[in-house]
Amino acid sequence: MPDVASSRSIYVVTGCAGFVGSHVAERLLSRGDAVIGIDNMSGGKDPAVREANLSVPAGYGGFEFHRLDVRDGPAVTAALAGREISAIIHLAALVGVRASIEDPGAYFDTNVIGTLNMLECARESGPEQFVLGSSSSVYGDSERIPFREDDRTDEPISPYAASKKACEILCYTYFHTFGVQVACLRFFTVYGPRGRRDMAPFKFMDAIARGKPIEVFGDGKSERDYTYVDDIVAGVVAAAESRLGFEVINLGNSSPVTLDEFISAVEGVTGRAAVRVSLPEQPGDVHRTFADVTKAGKLLGYSPGTSLPDGLKAMYDWYAGEGGGRG
Ligand SMILES: NC(=O)c1ccc[n+]([C@@H]2O[C@H](COP(=O)([O-])OP(=O)(O)OC[C@H]3O[C@@H](n4cnc5c(N)ncnc54)[C@H](O)[C@@H]3O)[C@@H](O)[C@H]2O)c1
């Protein structure tokens, strides 16, 4: 039986078998806090990847796992009833811009109804803080850079982005109506060990390391503000400890690179040249992302310190060890 009761604070982490969630849970557990993890183990194509992610928090005594679907409101409410929870960190979601275009309904079902159910838990169990894993995609194809939290975000260009914006709006309503304190954190392209198989950093690293071709969408000039997972985790944990009312906060690196530059950096760490296959730009993909992290610095003490070469090196060390054998 996990030793949740004797630990310092109890945090709920949904999506704990995912990329970001497994890192957040690991960080909290490693400093002596308890984590109640919720995940329905549906993410990604390979169940072995989810199991491997989950085995990290599961290696700590303070971890308690519930295999539950966040769409099932009564089940999540029952799992958390009567617990003294410091914060709910809601990261469970259907992810990926391109897949959301195939099935918008599923994205709204999981992301919006799932968030509604977790906010209901927050209302009932009374944790002091709710943290939403939101996304830079809410900025749409904004021309104004860097992206600031008070920029317009009412023109998202994919169902995924629209679902994340809907989650943020719902969070505001729960703050205003029920007093639930919420930090909506807009993550900018997260990469690092245990990185998602469907995202460019893993796909490029895996293909280049194996000498296989990579698919390059567009002219290579699109820009992404790649952010190392440990920096994101530091921001998430600071937000979980904050009591700020309602805030929307960017968590990015504030140092975007072009797709061409990113591929060169991956070539650098793998020591191999990429074989490129050029394809047209994909619907739903924005041209650039670039976070202004001034607000995160002020409110959360956030200061992303990992350079792209250092972060990719750490990711490659993981990939060359346990990470590359799957997928
Ligand atoms: N990784 C990024 O670059 C990035 C960028 C912006 C926002 N985000 C957000 O951060 C969060 C975590 O993303 P990630 O990259 O770790 O994704 P991930 O797919 O690795 O993790 C999501 C987890 O949620 C779980 N899940 C999905 N549907 C569920 C359901 N109905 N009930 C319970 N669990 C469910 C999956 O099994 C998975 O383990 C997501 O909310 C995502 O939208 C991530």
PDB file of N, CA, C and O and ligand atoms in Angstrom, residues 14-21 38-44 50 53 68-71 90-95 110 133-136 160 164 187-191 196 199, ligand 1:
ATOM      1  N   THR A  14      -3.075  14.197 -13.153  1.00  0.00           N
ATOM      2  CA  THR A  14      -3.744  13.419 -14.203  1.00  0.00           C
ATOM      3  C   THR A  14      -2.799  13.353 -15.408  1.00  0.00           C
ATOM      4  O   THR A  14      -1.992  14.256 -15.627  1.00  0.00           O
ATOM      5  N   GLY A  15      -2.903  12.262 -16.157  1.00  0.00           N
ATOM      6  CA  GLY A  15      -1.974  12.077 -17.273  1.00  0.00           C
ATOM      7  C   GLY A  15      -0.593  11.669 -16.786  1.00  0.00           C
ATOM      8  O   GLY A  15       0.422  11.929 -17.446  1.00  0.00           O
ATOM      9  N   CYS A  16      -0.551  10.980 -15.636  1.00  0.00           N
ATOM     10  CA  CYS A  16       0.733  10.661 -14.987  1.00  0.00           C
ATOM     11  C   CYS A  16       1.533   9.590 -15.736  1.00  0.00           C
ATOM     12  O   CYS A  16       2.708   9.395 -15.436  1.00  0.00           O
ATOM     13  N   ALA A  17       0.895   8.898 -16.706  1.00  0.00           N
ATOM     14  CA  ALA A  17       1.647   7.939 -17.520  1.00  0.00           C
ATOM     15  C   ALA A  17       2.116   8.580 -18.824  1.00  0.00           C
ATOM     16  O   ALA A  17       2.670   7.907 -19.698  1.00  0.00           O
ATOM     17  N   GLY A  18       1.882   9.878 -18.939  1.00  0.00           N
ATOM     18  CA  GLY A  18       2.294  10.593 -20.145  1.00  0.00           C
ATOM     19  C   GLY A  18       3.697  11.153 -19.995  1.00  0.00           C
ATOM     20  O   GLY A  18       4.363  10.975 -18.966  1.00  0.00           O
ATOM     21  N   PHE A  19       4.122  11.838 -21.003  1.00  0.00           N
ATOM     22  CA  PHE A  19       5.465  12.441 -21.037  1.00  0.00           C
ATOM     23  C   PHE A  19       5.623  13.467 -19.905  1.00  0.00           C
ATOM     24  O   PHE A  19       6.405  13.273 -18.956  1.00  0.00           O
ATOM     25  N   VAL A  20       4.869  14.547 -19.971  1.00  0.00           N
ATOM     26  CA  VAL A  20       5.035  15.615 -18.980  1.00  0.00           C
ATOM     27  C   VAL A  20       4.579  15.136 -17.600  1.00  0.00           C
ATOM     28  O   VAL A  20       5.254  15.375 -16.591  1.00  0.00           O
ATOM     29  N   GLY A  21       3.454  14.420 -17.547  1.00  0.00           N
ATOM     30  CA  GLY A  21       2.897  13.986 -16.266  1.00  0.00           C
ATOM     31  C   GLY A  21       3.842  13.076 -15.494  1.00  0.00           C
ATOM     32  O   GLY A  21       3.958  13.181 -14.269  1.00  0.00           O
ATOM     33  N   ILE A  38      -3.596   9.739 -11.940  1.00  0.00           N
ATOM     34  CA  ILE A  38      -4.772   9.260 -12.683  1.00  0.00           C
ATOM     35  C   ILE A  38      -4.409   9.217 -14.162  1.00  0.00           C
ATOM     36  O   ILE A  38      -3.856  10.189 -14.706  1.00  0.00           O
ATOM     37  N   ASP A  39      -4.703   8.100 -14.807  1.00  0.00           N
ATOM     38  CA  ASP A  39      -4.452   7.978 -16.251  1.00  0.00           C
ATOM     39  C   ASP A  39      -5.276   6.781 -16.732  1.00  0.00           C
ATOM     40  O   ASP A  39      -5.398   5.796 -16.018  1.00  0.00           O
ATOM     41  N   ASN A  40      -5.831   6.878 -17.936  1.00  0.00           N
ATOM     42  CA  ASN A  40      -6.555   5.703 -18.459  1.00  0.00           C
ATOM     43  C   ASN A  40      -5.675   4.877 -19.396  1.00  0.00           C
ATOM     44  O   ASN A  40      -6.149   3.931 -20.016  1.00  0.00           O
ATOM     45  N   MET A  41      -4.417   5.245 -19.499  1.00  0.00           N
ATOM     46  CA  MET A  41      -3.424   4.491 -20.262  1.00  0.00           C
ATOM     47  C   MET A  41      -3.803   4.394 -21.752  1.00  0.00           C
ATOM     48  O   MET A  41      -3.549   3.392 -22.410  1.00  0.00           O
ATOM     49  N   SER A  42      -4.375   5.483 -22.283  1.00  0.00           N
ATOM     50  CA  SER A  42      -4.814   5.449 -23.682  1.00  0.00           C
ATOM     51  C   SER A  42      -3.844   6.173 -24.615  1.00  0.00           C
ATOM     52  O   SER A  42      -3.943   6.044 -25.831  1.00  0.00           O
ATOM     53  N   GLY A  43      -2.932   6.980 -24.060  1.00  0.00           N
ATOM     54  CA  GLY A  43      -2.120   7.871 -24.903  1.00  0.00           C
ATOM     55  C   GLY A  43      -1.090   7.124 -25.742  1.00  0.00           C
ATOM     56  O   GLY A  43      -0.533   6.120 -25.311  1.00  0.00           O
ATOM     57  N   GLY A  44      -0.835   7.635 -26.930  1.00  0.00           N
ATOM     58  CA  GLY A  44       0.202   7.063 -27.802  1.00  0.00           C
ATOM     59  C   GLY A  44      -0.216   5.709 -28.362  1.00  0.00           C
ATOM     60  O   GLY A  44      -1.277   5.176 -28.040  1.00  0.00           O
ATOM     61  N   ARG A  50       3.714   3.706 -22.337  1.00  0.00           N
ATOM     62  CA  ARG A  50       2.965   4.219 -21.181  1.00  0.00           C
ATOM     63  C   ARG A  50       3.380   3.477 -19.916  1.00  0.00           C
ATOM     64  O   ARG A  50       3.540   4.083 -18.854  1.00  0.00           O
ATOM     65  N   ASN A  53       6.699   4.776 -18.830  1.00  0.00           N
ATOM     66  CA  ASN A  53       6.558   6.094 -18.186  1.00  0.00           C
ATOM     67  C   ASN A  53       6.030   5.937 -16.759  1.00  0.00           C
ATOM     68  O   ASN A  53       6.536   6.537 -15.823  1.00  0.00           O
ATOM     69  N   LEU A  68      -8.056   5.430 -14.445  1.00  0.00           N
ATOM     70  CA  LEU A  68      -9.391   6.002 -14.596  1.00  0.00           C
ATOM     71  C   LEU A  68      -9.430   6.928 -15.796  1.00  0.00           C
ATOM     72  O   LEU A  68      -8.418   7.526 -16.167  1.00  0.00           O
ATOM     73  N   ASP A  69     -10.636   7.064 -16.329  1.00  0.00           N
ATOM     74  CA  ASP A  69     -10.868   7.972 -17.445  1.00  0.00           C
ATOM     75  C   ASP A  69     -11.388   9.295 -16.883  1.00  0.00           C
ATOM     76  O   ASP A  69     -12.387   9.286 -16.145  1.00  0.00           O
ATOM     77  N   VAL A  70     -10.741  10.394 -17.215  1.00  0.00           N
ATOM     78  CA  VAL A  70     -11.187  11.682 -16.662  1.00  0.00           C
ATOM     79  C   VAL A  70     -12.561  12.092 -17.189  1.00  0.00           C
ATOM     80  O   VAL A  70     -13.180  13.024 -16.657  1.00  0.00           O
ATOM     81  N   ARG A  71     -13.036  11.394 -18.220  1.00  0.00           N
ATOM     82  CA  ARG A  71     -14.403  11.672 -18.684  1.00  0.00           C
ATOM     83  C   ARG A  71     -15.447  11.095 -17.730  1.00  0.00           C
ATOM     84  O   ARG A  71     -16.618  11.429 -17.817  1.00  0.00           O
ATOM     85  N   HIS A  90      -3.693  19.043 -13.813  1.00  0.00           N
ATOM     86  CA  HIS A  90      -4.488  18.320 -14.819  1.00  0.00           C
ATOM     87  C   HIS A  90      -3.766  18.328 -16.170  1.00  0.00           C
ATOM     88  O   HIS A  90      -3.782  19.338 -16.889  1.00  0.00           O
ATOM     89  N   LEU A  91      -3.164  17.205 -16.477  1.00  0.00           N
ATOM     90  CA  LEU A  91      -2.388  17.076 -17.719  1.00  0.00           C
ATOM     91  C   LEU A  91      -2.970  16.044 -18.674  1.00  0.00           C
ATOM     92  O   LEU A  91      -2.540  15.956 -19.830  1.00  0.00           O
ATOM     93  N   ALA A  92      -3.927  15.223 -18.206  1.00  0.00           N
ATOM     94  CA  ALA A  92      -4.518  14.211 -19.095  1.00  0.00           C
ATOM     95  C   ALA A  92      -5.232  14.919 -20.239  1.00  0.00           C
ATOM     96  O   ALA A  92      -5.976  15.866 -20.012  1.00  0.00           O
ATOM     97  N   ALA A  93      -4.995  14.461 -21.437  1.00  0.00           N
ATOM     98  CA  ALA A  93      -5.631  15.089 -22.602  1.00  0.00           C
ATOM     99  C   ALA A  93      -5.382  14.227 -23.831  1.00  0.00           C
ATOM    100  O   ALA A  93      -4.452  13.416 -23.853  1.00  0.00           O
ATOM    101  N   LEU A  94      -6.230  14.442 -24.841  1.00  0.00           N
ATOM    102  CA  LEU A  94      -5.849  13.969 -26.175  1.00  0.00           C
ATOM    103  C   LEU A  94      -4.963  15.049 -26.757  1.00  0.00           C
ATOM    104  O   LEU A  94      -5.291  16.238 -26.698  1.00  0.00           O
ATOM    105  N   VAL A  95      -3.832  14.651 -27.300  1.00  0.00           N
ATOM    106  CA  VAL A  95      -2.801  15.606 -27.713  1.00  0.00           C
ATOM    107  C   VAL A  95      -2.557  15.501 -29.217  1.00  0.00           C
ATOM    108  O   VAL A  95      -2.896  14.501 -29.842  1.00  0.00           O
ATOM    109  N   THR A 110     -12.669  14.448 -24.412  1.00  0.00           N
ATOM    110  CA  THR A 110     -11.637  14.192 -23.395  1.00  0.00           C
ATOM    111  C   THR A 110     -11.135  15.483 -22.769  1.00  0.00           C
ATOM    112  O   THR A 110     -11.033  15.601 -21.550  1.00  0.00           O
ATOM    113  N   GLY A 133      -2.775  22.049 -17.838  1.00  0.00           N
ATOM    114  CA  GLY A 133      -1.774  21.983 -18.903  1.00  0.00           C
ATOM    115  C   GLY A 133      -2.397  22.493 -20.188  1.00  0.00           C
ATOM    116  O   GLY A 133      -3.075  21.749 -20.890  1.00  0.00           O
ATOM    117  N   SER A 134      -2.196  23.781 -20.470  1.00  0.00           N
ATOM    118  CA  SER A 134      -2.722  24.349 -21.710  1.00  0.00           C
ATOM    119  C   SER A 134      -1.597  24.386 -22.750  1.00  0.00           C
ATOM    120  O   SER A 134      -0.553  23.744 -22.551  1.00  0.00           O
ATOM    121  N   SER A 135      -1.797  25.131 -23.811  1.00  0.00           N
ATOM    122  CA  SER A 135      -0.879  24.991 -24.946  1.00  0.00           C
ATOM    123  C   SER A 135      -0.654  26.303 -25.675  1.00  0.00           C
ATOM    124  O   SER A 135      -1.566  27.124 -25.811  1.00  0.00           O
ATOM    125  N   SER A 136       0.546  26.458 -26.214  1.00  0.00           N
ATOM    126  CA  SER A 136       0.873  27.617 -27.059  1.00  0.00           C
ATOM    127  C   SER A 136      -0.010  27.648 -28.294  1.00  0.00           C
ATOM    128  O   SER A 136      -0.125  28.695 -28.940  1.00  0.00           O
ATOM    129  N   TYR A 160      -7.710  20.785 -31.641  1.00  0.00           N
ATOM    130  CA  TYR A 160      -6.923  20.635 -30.404  1.00  0.00           C
ATOM    131  C   TYR A 160      -6.769  21.988 -29.713  1.00  0.00           C
ATOM    132  O   TYR A 160      -7.033  22.140 -28.510  1.00  0.00           O
ATOM    133  N   LYS A 164      -8.254  23.410 -26.066  1.00  0.00           N
ATOM    134  CA  LYS A 164      -7.446  23.948 -24.964  1.00  0.00           C
ATOM    135  C   LYS A 164      -7.946  25.336 -24.560  1.00  0.00           C
ATOM    136  O   LYS A 164      -7.964  25.682 -23.379  1.00  0.00           O
ATOM    137  N   PHE A 187       2.083  25.534 -22.408  1.00  0.00           N
ATOM    138  CA  PHE A 187       3.375  24.907 -22.706  1.00  0.00           C
ATOM    139  C   PHE A 187       3.738  25.138 -24.169  1.00  0.00           C
ATOM    140  O   PHE A 187       2.893  25.044 -25.050  1.00  0.00           O
ATOM    141  N   PHE A 188       5.023  25.354 -24.396  1.00  0.00           N
ATOM    142  CA  PHE A 188       5.555  25.497 -25.758  1.00  0.00           C
ATOM    143  C   PHE A 188       6.413  24.262 -26.051  1.00  0.00           C
ATOM    144  O   PHE A 188       7.368  23.979 -25.316  1.00  0.00           O
ATOM    145  N   THR A 189       6.086  23.543 -27.125  1.00  0.00           N
ATOM    146  CA  THR A 189       6.768  22.326 -27.601  1.00  0.00           C
ATOM    147  C   THR A 189       7.807  21.749 -26.629  1.00  0.00           C
ATOM    148  O   THR A 189       8.977  22.127 -26.640  1.00  0.00           O
ATOM    149  N   VAL A 190       7.342  20.795 -25.839  1.00  0.00           N
ATOM    150  CA  VAL A 190       8.185  20.219 -24.792  1.00  0.00           C
ATOM    151  C   VAL A 190       8.983  19.039 -25.367  1.00  0.00           C
ATOM    152  O   VAL A 190       8.439  18.233 -26.126  1.00  0.00           O
ATOM    153  N   TYR A 191      10.255  18.954 -25.004  1.00  0.00           N
ATOM    154  CA  TYR A 191      11.085  17.838 -25.466  1.00  0.00           C
ATOM    155  C   TYR A 191      11.978  17.390 -24.311  1.00  0.00           C
ATOM    156  O   TYR A 191      12.170  18.112 -23.328  1.00  0.00           O
ATOM    157  N   ARG A 196       7.427  12.454 -26.364  1.00  0.00           N
ATOM    158  CA  ARG A 196       6.364  11.759 -27.088  1.00  0.00           C
ATOM    159  C   ARG A 196       6.800  11.284 -28.464  1.00  0.00           C
ATOM    160  O   ARG A 196       7.453  12.026 -29.198  1.00  0.00           O
ATOM    161  N   MET A 199       5.867  13.397 -31.659  1.00  0.00           N
ATOM    162  CA  MET A 199       6.367  14.769 -31.824  1.00  0.00           C
ATOM    163  C   MET A 199       7.712  14.794 -32.550  1.00  0.00           C
ATOM    164  O   MET A 199       8.486  13.842 -32.484  1.00  0.00           O
TER     165      MET A 199
HETATM  166  N1  LIG B   1       4.229  17.887 -24.917  1.00  0.00           N
HETATM  167  C1  LIG B   1       4.028  19.126 -25.364  1.00  0.00           C
HETATM  168  O1  LIG B   1       4.838  19.680 -26.118  1.00  0.00           O
HETATM  169  C2  LIG B   1       2.803  19.891 -24.942  1.00  0.00           C
HETATM  170  C3  LIG B   1       2.634  21.198 -25.463  1.00  0.00           C
HETATM  171  C4  LIG B   1       1.510  21.915 -25.088  1.00  0.00           C
HETATM  172  C5  LIG B   1       0.597  21.386 -24.205  1.00  0.00           C
HETATM  173  N2  LIG B   1       0.779  20.109 -23.723  1.00  0.00           N
HETATM  174  C6  LIG B   1      -0.229  19.581 -22.793  1.00  0.00           C
HETATM  175  O2  LIG B   1       0.436  18.961 -21.705  1.00  0.00           O
HETATM  176  C7  LIG B   1      -0.322  17.839 -21.260  1.00  0.00           C
HETATM  177  C8  LIG B   1       0.571  16.608 -21.231  1.00  0.00           C
HETATM  178  O3  LIG B   1       1.021  16.346 -22.561  1.00  0.00           O
HETATM  179  P1  LIG B   1       2.045  15.182 -22.911  1.00  0.00           P
HETATM  180  O4  LIG B   1       2.911  15.671 -23.988  1.00  0.00           O
HETATM  181  O5  LIG B   1       2.625  14.654 -21.667  1.00  0.00           O
HETATM  182  O6  LIG B   1       1.049  14.103 -23.548  1.00  0.00           O
HETATM  183  P2  LIG B   1       0.945  12.513 -23.312  1.00  0.00           P
HETATM  184  O7  LIG B   1       0.041  11.978 -24.375  1.00  0.00           O
HETATM  185  O8  LIG B   1       2.292  11.923 -23.174  1.00  0.00           O
HETATM  186  O9  LIG B   1       0.196  12.455 -21.897  1.00  0.00           O
HETATM  187  C9  LIG B   1      -1.207  12.564 -21.780  1.00  0.00           C
HETATM  188  C10 LIG B   1      -1.692  11.438 -20.879  1.00  0.00           C
HETATM  189  O10 LIG B   1      -3.095  11.589 -20.710  1.00  0.00           O
HETATM  190  C11 LIG B   1      -3.670  10.301 -20.699  1.00  0.00           C
HETATM  191  N3  LIG B   1      -5.080  10.391 -21.084  1.00  0.00           N
HETATM  192  C12 LIG B   1      -5.578  10.666 -22.320  1.00  0.00           C
HETATM  193  N4  LIG B   1      -6.914  10.634 -22.278  1.00  0.00           N
HETATM  194  C13 LIG B   1      -7.256  10.340 -20.996  1.00  0.00           C
HETATM  195  C14 LIG B   1      -8.497  10.157 -20.331  1.00  0.00           C
HETATM  196  N5  LIG B   1      -9.658  10.282 -20.982  1.00  0.00           N
HETATM  197  N6  LIG B   1      -8.490   9.860 -19.018  1.00  0.00           N
HETATM  198  C15 LIG B   1      -7.315   9.721 -18.338  1.00  0.00           C
HETATM  199  N7  LIG B   1      -6.115   9.870 -18.919  1.00  0.00           N
HETATM  200  C16 LIG B   1      -6.085  10.184 -20.239  1.00  0.00           C
HETATM  201  C17 LIG B   1      -2.858   9.482 -21.687  1.00  0.00           C
HETATM  202  O11 LIG B   1      -2.953   8.080 -21.437  1.00  0.00           O
HETATM  203  C18 LIG B   1      -1.464  10.028 -21.463  1.00  0.00           C
HETATM  204  O12 LIG B   1      -0.741   9.223 -20.544  1.00  0.00           O
HETATM  205  C19 LIG B   1      -1.505  17.715 -22.188  1.00  0.00           C
HETATM  206  O13 LIG B   1      -2.619  18.347 -21.594  1.00  0.00           O
HETATM  207  C20 LIG B   1      -1.077  18.494 -23.425  1.00  0.00           C
HETATM  208  O14 LIG B   1      -2.173  19.023 -24.130  1.00  0.00           O
HETATM  209  C21 LIG B   1       1.864  19.355 -24.073  1.00  0.00           C
END
